[in-house]
mmCIF file of C-alpha atoms and ligand atoms in Angstrom:
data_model
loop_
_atom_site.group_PDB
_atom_site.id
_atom_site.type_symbol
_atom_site.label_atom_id
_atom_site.label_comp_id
_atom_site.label_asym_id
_atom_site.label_seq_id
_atom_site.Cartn_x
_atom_site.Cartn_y
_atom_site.Cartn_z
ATOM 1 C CA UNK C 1 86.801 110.006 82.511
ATOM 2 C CA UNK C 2 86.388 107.654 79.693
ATOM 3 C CA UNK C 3 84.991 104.370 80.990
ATOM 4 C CA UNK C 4 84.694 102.445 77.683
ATOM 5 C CA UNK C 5 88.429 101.988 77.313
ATOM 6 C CA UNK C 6 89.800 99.032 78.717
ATOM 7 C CA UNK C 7 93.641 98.613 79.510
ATOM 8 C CA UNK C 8 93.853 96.036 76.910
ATOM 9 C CA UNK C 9 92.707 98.204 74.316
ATOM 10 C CA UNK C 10 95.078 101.250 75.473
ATOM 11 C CA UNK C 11 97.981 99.054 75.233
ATOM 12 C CA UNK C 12 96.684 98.097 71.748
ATOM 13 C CA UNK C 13 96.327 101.477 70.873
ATOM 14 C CA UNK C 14 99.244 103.078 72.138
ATOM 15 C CA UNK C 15 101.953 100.143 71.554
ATOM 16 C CA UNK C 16 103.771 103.139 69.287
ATOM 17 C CA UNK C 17 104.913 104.229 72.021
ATOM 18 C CA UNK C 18 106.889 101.587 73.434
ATOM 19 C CA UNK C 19 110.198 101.593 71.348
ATOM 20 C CA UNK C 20 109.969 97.718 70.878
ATOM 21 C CA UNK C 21 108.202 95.088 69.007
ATOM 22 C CA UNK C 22 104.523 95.123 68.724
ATOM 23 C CA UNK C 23 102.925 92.920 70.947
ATOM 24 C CA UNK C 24 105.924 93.039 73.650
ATOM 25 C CA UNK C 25 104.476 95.355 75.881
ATOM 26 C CA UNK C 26 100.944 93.850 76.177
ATOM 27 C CA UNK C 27 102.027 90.785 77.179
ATOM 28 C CA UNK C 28 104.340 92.265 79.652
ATOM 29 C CA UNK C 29 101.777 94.180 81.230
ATOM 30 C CA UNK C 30 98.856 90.958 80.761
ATOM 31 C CA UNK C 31 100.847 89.203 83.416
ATOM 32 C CA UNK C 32 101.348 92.069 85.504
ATOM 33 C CA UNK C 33 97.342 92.505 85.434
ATOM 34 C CA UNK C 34 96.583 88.825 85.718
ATOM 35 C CA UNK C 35 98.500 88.661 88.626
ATOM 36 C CA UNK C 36 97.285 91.564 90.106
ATOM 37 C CA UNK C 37 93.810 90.275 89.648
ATOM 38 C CA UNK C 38 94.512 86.918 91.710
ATOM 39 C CA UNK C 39 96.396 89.327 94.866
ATOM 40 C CA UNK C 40 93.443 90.928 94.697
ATOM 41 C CA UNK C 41 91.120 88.602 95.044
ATOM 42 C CA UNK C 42 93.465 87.007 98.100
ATOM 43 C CA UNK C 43 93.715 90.665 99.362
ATOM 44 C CA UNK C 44 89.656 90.733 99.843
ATOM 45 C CA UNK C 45 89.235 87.689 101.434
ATOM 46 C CA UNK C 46 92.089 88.047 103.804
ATOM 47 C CA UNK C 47 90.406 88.090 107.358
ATOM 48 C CA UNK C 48 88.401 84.993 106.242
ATOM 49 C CA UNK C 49 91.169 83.149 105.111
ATOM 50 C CA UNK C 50 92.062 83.313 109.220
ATOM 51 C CA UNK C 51 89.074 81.817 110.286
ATOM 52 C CA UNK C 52 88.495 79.404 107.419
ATOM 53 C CA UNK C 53 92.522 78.380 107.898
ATOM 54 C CA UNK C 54 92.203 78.379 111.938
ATOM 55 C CA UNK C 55 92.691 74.786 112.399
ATOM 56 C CA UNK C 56 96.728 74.433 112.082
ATOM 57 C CA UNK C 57 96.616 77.458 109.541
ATOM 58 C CA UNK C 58 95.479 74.895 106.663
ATOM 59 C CA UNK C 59 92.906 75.802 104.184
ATOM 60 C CA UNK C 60 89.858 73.268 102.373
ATOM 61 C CA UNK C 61 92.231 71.819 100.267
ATOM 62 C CA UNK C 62 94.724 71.052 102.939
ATOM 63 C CA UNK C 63 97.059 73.754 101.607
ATOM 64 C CA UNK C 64 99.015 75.254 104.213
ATOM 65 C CA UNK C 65 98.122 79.172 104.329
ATOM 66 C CA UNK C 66 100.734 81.331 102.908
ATOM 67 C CA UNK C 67 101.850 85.324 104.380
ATOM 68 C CA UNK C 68 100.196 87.177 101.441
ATOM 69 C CA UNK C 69 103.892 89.077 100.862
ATOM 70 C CA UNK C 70 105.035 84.866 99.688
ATOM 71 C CA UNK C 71 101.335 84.427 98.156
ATOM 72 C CA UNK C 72 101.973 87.839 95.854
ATOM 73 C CA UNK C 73 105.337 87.427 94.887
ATOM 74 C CA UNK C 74 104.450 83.395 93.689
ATOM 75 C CA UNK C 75 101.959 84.640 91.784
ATOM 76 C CA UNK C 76 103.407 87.661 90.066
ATOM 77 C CA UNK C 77 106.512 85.517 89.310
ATOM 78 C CA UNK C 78 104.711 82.329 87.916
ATOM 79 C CA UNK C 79 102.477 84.549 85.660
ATOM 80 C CA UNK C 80 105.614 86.643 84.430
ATOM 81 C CA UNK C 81 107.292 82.755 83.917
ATOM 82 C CA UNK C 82 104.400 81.465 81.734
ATOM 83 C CA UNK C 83 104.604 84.296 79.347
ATOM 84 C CA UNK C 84 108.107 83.690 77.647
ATOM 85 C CA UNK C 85 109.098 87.338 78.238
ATOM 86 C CA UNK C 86 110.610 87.759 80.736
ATOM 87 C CA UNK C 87 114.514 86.762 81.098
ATOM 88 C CA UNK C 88 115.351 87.954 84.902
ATOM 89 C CA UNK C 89 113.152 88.990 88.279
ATOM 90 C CA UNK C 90 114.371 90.395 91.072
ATOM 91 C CA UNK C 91 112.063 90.807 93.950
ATOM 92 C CA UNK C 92 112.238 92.171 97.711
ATOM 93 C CA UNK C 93 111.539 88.266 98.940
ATOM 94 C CA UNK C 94 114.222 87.172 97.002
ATOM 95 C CA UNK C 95 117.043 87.202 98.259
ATOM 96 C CA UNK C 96 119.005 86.449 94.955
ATOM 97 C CA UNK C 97 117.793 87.559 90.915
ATOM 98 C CA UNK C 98 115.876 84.523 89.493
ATOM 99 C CA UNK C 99 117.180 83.317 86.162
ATOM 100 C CA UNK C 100 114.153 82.637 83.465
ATOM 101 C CA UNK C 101 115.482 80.275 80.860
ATOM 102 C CA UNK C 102 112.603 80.632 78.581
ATOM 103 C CA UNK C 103 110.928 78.120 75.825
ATOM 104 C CA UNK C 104 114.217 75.203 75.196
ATOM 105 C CA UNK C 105 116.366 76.764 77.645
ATOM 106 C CA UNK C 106 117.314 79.354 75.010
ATOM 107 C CA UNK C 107 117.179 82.429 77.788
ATOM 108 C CA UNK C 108 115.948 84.285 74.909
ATOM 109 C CA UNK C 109 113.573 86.211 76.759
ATOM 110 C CA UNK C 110 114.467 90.157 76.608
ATOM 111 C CA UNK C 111 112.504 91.590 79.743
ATOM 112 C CA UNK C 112 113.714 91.949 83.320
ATOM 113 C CA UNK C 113 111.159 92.929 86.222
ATOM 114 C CA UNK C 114 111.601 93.959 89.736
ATOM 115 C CA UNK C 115 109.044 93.923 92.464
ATOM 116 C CA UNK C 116 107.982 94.556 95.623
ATOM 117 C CA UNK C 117 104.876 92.479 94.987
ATOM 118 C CA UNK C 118 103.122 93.491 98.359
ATOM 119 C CA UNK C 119 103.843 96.873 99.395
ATOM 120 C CA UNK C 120 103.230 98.009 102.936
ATOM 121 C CA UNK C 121 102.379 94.119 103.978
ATOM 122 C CA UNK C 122 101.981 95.272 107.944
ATOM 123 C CA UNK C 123 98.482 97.001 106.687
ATOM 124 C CA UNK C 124 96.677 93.583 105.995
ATOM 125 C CA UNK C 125 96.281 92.924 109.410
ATOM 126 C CA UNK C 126 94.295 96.066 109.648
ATOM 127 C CA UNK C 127 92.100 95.629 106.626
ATOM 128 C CA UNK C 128 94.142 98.756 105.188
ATOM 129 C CA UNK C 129 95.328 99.272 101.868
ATOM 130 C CA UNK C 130 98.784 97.479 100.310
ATOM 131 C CA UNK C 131 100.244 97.789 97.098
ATOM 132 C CA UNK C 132 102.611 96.387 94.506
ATOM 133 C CA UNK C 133 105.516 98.551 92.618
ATOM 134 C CA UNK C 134 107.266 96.830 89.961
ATOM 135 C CA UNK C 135 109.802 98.044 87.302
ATOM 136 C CA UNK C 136 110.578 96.887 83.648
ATOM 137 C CA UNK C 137 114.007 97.024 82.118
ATOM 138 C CA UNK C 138 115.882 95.159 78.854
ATOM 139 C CA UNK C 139 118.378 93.334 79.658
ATOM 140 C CA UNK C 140 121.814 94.541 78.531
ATOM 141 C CA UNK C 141 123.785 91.341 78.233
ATOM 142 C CA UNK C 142 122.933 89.325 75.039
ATOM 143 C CA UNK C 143 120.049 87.372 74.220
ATOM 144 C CA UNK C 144 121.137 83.511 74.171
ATOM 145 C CA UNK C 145 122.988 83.771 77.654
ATOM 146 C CA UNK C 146 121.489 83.222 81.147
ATOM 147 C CA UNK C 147 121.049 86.942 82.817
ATOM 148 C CA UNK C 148 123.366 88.370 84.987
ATOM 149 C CA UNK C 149 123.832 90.986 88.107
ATOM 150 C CA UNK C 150 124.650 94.015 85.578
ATOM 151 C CA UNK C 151 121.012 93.727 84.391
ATOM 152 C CA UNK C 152 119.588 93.892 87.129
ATOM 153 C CA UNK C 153 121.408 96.966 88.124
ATOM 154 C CA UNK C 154 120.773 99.198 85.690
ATOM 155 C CA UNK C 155 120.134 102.996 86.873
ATOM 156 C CA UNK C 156 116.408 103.763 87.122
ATOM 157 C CA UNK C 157 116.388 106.286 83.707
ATOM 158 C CA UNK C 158 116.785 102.979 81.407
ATOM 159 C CA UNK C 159 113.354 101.364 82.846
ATOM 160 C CA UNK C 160 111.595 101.018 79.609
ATOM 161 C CA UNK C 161 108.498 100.887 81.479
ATOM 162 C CA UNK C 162 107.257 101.096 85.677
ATOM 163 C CA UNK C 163 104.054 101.471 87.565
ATOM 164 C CA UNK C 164 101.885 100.663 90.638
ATOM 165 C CA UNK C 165 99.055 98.986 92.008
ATOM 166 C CA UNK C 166 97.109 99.902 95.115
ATOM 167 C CA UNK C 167 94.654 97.190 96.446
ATOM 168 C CA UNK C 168 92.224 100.139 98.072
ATOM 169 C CA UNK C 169 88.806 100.803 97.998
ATOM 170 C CA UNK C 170 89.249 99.233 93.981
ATOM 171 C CA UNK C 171 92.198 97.980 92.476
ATOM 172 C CA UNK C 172 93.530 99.789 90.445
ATOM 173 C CA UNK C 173 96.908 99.912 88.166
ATOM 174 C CA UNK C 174 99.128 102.752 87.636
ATOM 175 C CA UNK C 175 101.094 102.394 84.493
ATOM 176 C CA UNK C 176 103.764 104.691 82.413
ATOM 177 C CA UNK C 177 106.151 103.847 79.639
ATOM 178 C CA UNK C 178 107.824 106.751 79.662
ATOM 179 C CA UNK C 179 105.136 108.644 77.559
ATOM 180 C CA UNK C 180 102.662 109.781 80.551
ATOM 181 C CA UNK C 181 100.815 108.132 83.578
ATOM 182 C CA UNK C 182 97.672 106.427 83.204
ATOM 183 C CA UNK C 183 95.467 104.966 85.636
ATOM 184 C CA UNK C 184 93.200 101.953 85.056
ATOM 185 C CA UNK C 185 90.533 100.550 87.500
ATOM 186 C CA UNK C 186 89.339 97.181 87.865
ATOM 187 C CA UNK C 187 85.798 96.516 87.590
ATOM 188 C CA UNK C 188 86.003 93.394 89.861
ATOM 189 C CA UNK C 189 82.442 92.045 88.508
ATOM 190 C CA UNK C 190 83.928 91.892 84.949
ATOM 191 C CA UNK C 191 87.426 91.328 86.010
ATOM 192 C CA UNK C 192 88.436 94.234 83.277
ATOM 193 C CA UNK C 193 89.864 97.128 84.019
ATOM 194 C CA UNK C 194 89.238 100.507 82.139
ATOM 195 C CA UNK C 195 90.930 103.640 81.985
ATOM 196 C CA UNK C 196 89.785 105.330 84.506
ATOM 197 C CA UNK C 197 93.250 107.875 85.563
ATOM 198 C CA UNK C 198 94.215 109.351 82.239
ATOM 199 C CA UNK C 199 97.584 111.248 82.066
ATOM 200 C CA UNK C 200 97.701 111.696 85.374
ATOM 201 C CA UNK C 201 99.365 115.175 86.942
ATOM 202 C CA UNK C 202 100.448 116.120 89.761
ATOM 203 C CA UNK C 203 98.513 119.662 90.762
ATOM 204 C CA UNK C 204 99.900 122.850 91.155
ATOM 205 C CA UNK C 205 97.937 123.238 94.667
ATOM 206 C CA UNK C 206 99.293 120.442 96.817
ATOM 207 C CA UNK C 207 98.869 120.812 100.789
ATOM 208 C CA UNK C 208 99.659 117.166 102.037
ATOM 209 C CA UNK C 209 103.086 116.651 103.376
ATOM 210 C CA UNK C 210 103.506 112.398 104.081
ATOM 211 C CA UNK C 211 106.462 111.470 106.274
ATOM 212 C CA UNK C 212 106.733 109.310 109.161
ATOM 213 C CA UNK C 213 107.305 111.771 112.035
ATOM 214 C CA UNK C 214 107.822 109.381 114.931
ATOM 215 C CA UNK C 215 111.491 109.263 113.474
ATOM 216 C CA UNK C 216 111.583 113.283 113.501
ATOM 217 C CA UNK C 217 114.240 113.763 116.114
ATOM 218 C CA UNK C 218 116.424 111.125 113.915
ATOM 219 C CA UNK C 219 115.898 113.178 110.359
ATOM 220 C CA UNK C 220 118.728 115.845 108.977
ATOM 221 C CA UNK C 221 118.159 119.164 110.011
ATOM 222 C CA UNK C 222 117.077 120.052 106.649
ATOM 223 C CA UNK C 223 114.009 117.949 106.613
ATOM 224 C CA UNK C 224 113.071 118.729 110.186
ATOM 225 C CA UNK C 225 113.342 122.595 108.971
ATOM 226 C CA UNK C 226 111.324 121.334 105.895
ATOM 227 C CA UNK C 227 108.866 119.550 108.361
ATOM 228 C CA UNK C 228 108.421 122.821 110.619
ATOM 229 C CA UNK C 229 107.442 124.559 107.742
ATOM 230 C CA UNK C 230 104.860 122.037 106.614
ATOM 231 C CA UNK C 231 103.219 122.889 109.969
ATOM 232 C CA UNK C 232 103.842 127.154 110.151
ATOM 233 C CA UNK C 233 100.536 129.177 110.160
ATOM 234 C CA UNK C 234 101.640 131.231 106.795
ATOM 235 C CA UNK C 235 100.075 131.963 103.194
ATOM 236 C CA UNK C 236 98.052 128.479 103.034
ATOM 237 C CA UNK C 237 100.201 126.816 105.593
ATOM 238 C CA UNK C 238 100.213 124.426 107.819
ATOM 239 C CA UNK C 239 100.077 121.794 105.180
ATOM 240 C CA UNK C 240 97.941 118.698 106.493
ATOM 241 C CA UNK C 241 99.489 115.425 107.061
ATOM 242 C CA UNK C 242 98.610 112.091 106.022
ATOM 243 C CA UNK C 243 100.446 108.404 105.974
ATOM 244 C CA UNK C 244 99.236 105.479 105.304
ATOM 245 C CA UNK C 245 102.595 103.424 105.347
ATOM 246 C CA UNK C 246 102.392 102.115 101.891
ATOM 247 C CA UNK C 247 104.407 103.803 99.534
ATOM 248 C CA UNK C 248 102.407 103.475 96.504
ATOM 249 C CA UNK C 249 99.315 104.478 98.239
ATOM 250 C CA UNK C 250 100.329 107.348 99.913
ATOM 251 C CA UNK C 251 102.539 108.129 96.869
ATOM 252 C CA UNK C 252 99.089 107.520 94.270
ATOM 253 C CA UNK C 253 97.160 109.824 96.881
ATOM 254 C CA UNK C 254 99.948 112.697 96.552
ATOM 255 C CA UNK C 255 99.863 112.364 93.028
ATOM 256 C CA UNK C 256 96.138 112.975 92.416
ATOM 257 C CA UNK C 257 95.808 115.398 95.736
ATOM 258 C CA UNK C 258 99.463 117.075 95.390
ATOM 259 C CA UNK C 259 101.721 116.880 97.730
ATOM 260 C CA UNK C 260 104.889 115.659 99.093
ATOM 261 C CA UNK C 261 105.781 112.432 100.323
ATOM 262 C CA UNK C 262 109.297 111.684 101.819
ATOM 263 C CA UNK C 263 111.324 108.693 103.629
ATOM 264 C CA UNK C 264 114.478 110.586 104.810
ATOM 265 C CA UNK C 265 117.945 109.389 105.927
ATOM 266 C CA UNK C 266 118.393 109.513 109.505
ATOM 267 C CA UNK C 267 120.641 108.896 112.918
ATOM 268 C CA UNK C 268 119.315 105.436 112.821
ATOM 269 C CA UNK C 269 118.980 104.421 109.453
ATOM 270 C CA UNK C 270 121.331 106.476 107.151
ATOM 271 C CA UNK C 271 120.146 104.941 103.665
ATOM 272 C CA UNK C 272 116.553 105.340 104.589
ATOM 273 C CA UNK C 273 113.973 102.374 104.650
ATOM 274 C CA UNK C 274 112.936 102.025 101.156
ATOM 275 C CA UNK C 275 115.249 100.439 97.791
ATOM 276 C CA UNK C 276 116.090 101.441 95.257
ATOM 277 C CA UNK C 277 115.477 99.252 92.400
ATOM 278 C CA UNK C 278 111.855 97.826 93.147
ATOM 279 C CA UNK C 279 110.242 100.630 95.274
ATOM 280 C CA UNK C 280 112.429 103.801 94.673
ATOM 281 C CA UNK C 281 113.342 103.540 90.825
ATOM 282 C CA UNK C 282 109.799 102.878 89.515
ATOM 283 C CA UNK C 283 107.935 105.042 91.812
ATOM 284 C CA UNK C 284 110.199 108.170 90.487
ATOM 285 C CA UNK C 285 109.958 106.852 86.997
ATOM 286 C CA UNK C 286 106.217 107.836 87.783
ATOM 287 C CA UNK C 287 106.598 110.514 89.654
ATOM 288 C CA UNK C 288 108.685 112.449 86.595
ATOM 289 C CA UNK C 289 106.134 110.979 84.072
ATOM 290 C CA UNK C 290 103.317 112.790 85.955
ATOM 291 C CA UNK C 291 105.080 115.933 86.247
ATOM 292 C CA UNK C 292 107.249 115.672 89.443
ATOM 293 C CA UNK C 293 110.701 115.003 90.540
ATOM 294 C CA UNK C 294 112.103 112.525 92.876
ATOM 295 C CA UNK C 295 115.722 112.738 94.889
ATOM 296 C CA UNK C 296 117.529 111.119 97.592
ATOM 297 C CA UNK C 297 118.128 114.448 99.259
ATOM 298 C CA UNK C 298 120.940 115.259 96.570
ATOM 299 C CA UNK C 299 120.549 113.499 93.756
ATOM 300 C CA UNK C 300 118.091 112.534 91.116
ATOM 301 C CA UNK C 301 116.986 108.938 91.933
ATOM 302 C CA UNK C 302 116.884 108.015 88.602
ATOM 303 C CA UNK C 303 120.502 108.663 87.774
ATOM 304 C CA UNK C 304 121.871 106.824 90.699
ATOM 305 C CA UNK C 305 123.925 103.745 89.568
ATOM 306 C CA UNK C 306 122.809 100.449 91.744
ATOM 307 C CA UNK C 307 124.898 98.388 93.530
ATOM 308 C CA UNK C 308 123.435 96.060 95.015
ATOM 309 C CA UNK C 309 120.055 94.135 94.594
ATOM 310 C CA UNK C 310 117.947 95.400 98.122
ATOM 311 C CA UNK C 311 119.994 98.244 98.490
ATOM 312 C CA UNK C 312 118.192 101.235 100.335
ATOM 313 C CA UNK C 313 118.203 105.014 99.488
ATOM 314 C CA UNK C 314 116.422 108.206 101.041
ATOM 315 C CA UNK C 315 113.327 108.934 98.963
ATOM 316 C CA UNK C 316 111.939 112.401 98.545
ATOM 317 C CA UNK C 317 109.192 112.466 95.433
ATOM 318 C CA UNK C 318 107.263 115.600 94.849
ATOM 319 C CA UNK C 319 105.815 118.229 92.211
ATOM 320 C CA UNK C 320 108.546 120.833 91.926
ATOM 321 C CA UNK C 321 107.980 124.221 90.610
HETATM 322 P P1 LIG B 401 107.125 96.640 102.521
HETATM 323 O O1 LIG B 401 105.790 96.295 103.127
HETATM 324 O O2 LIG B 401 107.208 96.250 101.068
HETATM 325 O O3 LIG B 401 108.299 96.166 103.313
HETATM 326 O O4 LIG B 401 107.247 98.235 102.398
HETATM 327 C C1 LIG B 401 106.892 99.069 103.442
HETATM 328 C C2 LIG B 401 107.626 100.364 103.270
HETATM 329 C C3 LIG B 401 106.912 101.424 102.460
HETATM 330 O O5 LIG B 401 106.023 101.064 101.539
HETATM 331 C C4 LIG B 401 106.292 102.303 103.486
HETATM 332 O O6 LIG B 401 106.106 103.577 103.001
HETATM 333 C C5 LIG B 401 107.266 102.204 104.594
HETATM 334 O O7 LIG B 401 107.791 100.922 104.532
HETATM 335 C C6 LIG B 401 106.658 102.429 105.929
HETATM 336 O O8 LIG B 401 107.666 102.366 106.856
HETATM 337 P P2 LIG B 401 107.523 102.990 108.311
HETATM 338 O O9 LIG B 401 106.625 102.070 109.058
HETATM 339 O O10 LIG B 401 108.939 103.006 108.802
HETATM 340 O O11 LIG B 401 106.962 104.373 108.139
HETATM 341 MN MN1 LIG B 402 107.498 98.110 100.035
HETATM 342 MN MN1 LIG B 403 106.905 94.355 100.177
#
């Protein structure tokens, strides 16, 4: 682990690899880790914020408190606004795109960006961990014109970048422009984060299987088979099962542990619970970067063609052999 390298220097250092101008990338990915920084921060001090905000839910300055799923998305969007490079966002508490028009309404921005910017929200109650995904595209229709639907729903093997964060134990950022996965952990003292993940892979040895099983009797027959022999007493089976309920924690955890981690179709919810262009898209843009694949049962996630905003697929991401 190489501590001295901070995430601003990486992108510095490795801005080859993003096919675009110099300089585009880093200040895509400052906002992202600006923003992150403030979540995380609100994250911390959420059971205080309760008590401090008892009295009709208002905080010192009179401020009415805010669901941190509304605090996270304001901030990652107003800190993606401020940086003029960003043309589009999509997010899952939006119900529509937003349209950026940029410095003199010029909607010259290139950038789109969809988010769920707090992943696995029900787990703040509990003081557990939550997450943000978020995916980077370019737009498609031409500079000089306000964005549209078709770039926003662009299949999931054009992101030109994706990544992760996980609010845990440390914060930490997950990050992968199509050249590798890197991992970069905030040192909340400094408020810098350094590489501490480098190309990250999946190993060959994974024995975690995560899947909700209280909808087991609801799942295809082919993942309850699957699920049955998770649990069989053979070679280094059963496989041990763990879920936190946040889908880029308990996907980050299968990465570095191994494993598999699914959200199936089923009786009750055909599509699946997760979507497909800010949870599903840039988790298996990650997932292949670190050596894995990621379907919907049948097909490759990333060659699915959108169409709709907060549409839902079945999600299946793994190593594969
Ligand atoms: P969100 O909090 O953004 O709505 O996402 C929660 C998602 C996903 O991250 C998680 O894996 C899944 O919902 C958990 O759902 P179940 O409670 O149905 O297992
Ligand atoms: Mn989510
Ligand atoms: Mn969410």
């Amino acid at each position: 682990m190489d501590r001295s390298i901070t995430l601003g220097e990486f992108i510095i250092e490795n801005q080859a690899d993003f096919p675009y101008a110099n300089g585009e990338l880093s200040r895509l990915i400052n906002a992202i880790q600006l923003a992150a920084k403030v979540v995380t921060h609100e994250v911390n001090k959420a059971g205080l914020v309760d008590i401090i905000g008892s009295v009709g839910g208002t905080n010192i300055q009179g401020e009415e408190q805010q669901k941190l799923d509304v605090f996270a998305n304001e901030t990652f969007i107003n800190s993606l606004v401020n940086r003029e490079i960003v043309c589009g966002i999509a997010s899952e508490e939006n119900d529509n795109f937003i349209t950026i028009q940029g410095q003199n309404n010029d909607h010259r921005n290139k950038y789109i960006v969809l988010m769920d910017p707090l992943d696995g929200s029900s787990n703040i109650d509990v003081n557990a961990s939550v997450g943000t995904i978020f995916s980077i595209y370019r737009r498609v229709t031409p500079v000089g014109t306000p964005v549209t639907m078709e770039d926003f729903l662009q299949p999931g093997n054009l992101q030109v970048a994706a990544g992760y964060i996980v609010y845990g134990t440390s914060t930490i950022i997950v990050l992968s422009t199509g050249n590798g996965v890197n991992g970069f952990t905030l040192n909340p003292a400094l408020g810098v984060y350094y590489l501490s993940h480098p190309n990250i892979k999946f190993p060959e040895d994974g024995r975690i299987y995560s899947v909700n099983e209280g909808g087991y009797l609801q799942f295809p027959q082919g993942i309850k088979k699957y699920i049955k022999y998770c649990q069989e007493e053979k070679e280094n089976r059963p496989y041990t099962s763990r879920y936190i309920g946040s889908l880029a924690n308990d996907m980050h955890r299968n990465m570095l542990k191994g494993g598999i981690y699914m959200y199936p179709s089923s009786t009750k919810n055909p599509n699946g619970k997760l979507r497909l262009l800010y949870e599903c898209n840039p988790m298996a843009f990650i997932i292949e970067q670190a050596g894995g694949a990621a379907i919907d049962g049948y097909n490759r996630i990333l060659d699915l063609k959108p169409t709709e905003l907060h549409q839902r697929v079945p999600f299946i991401g793994a190593l594969v052999n």
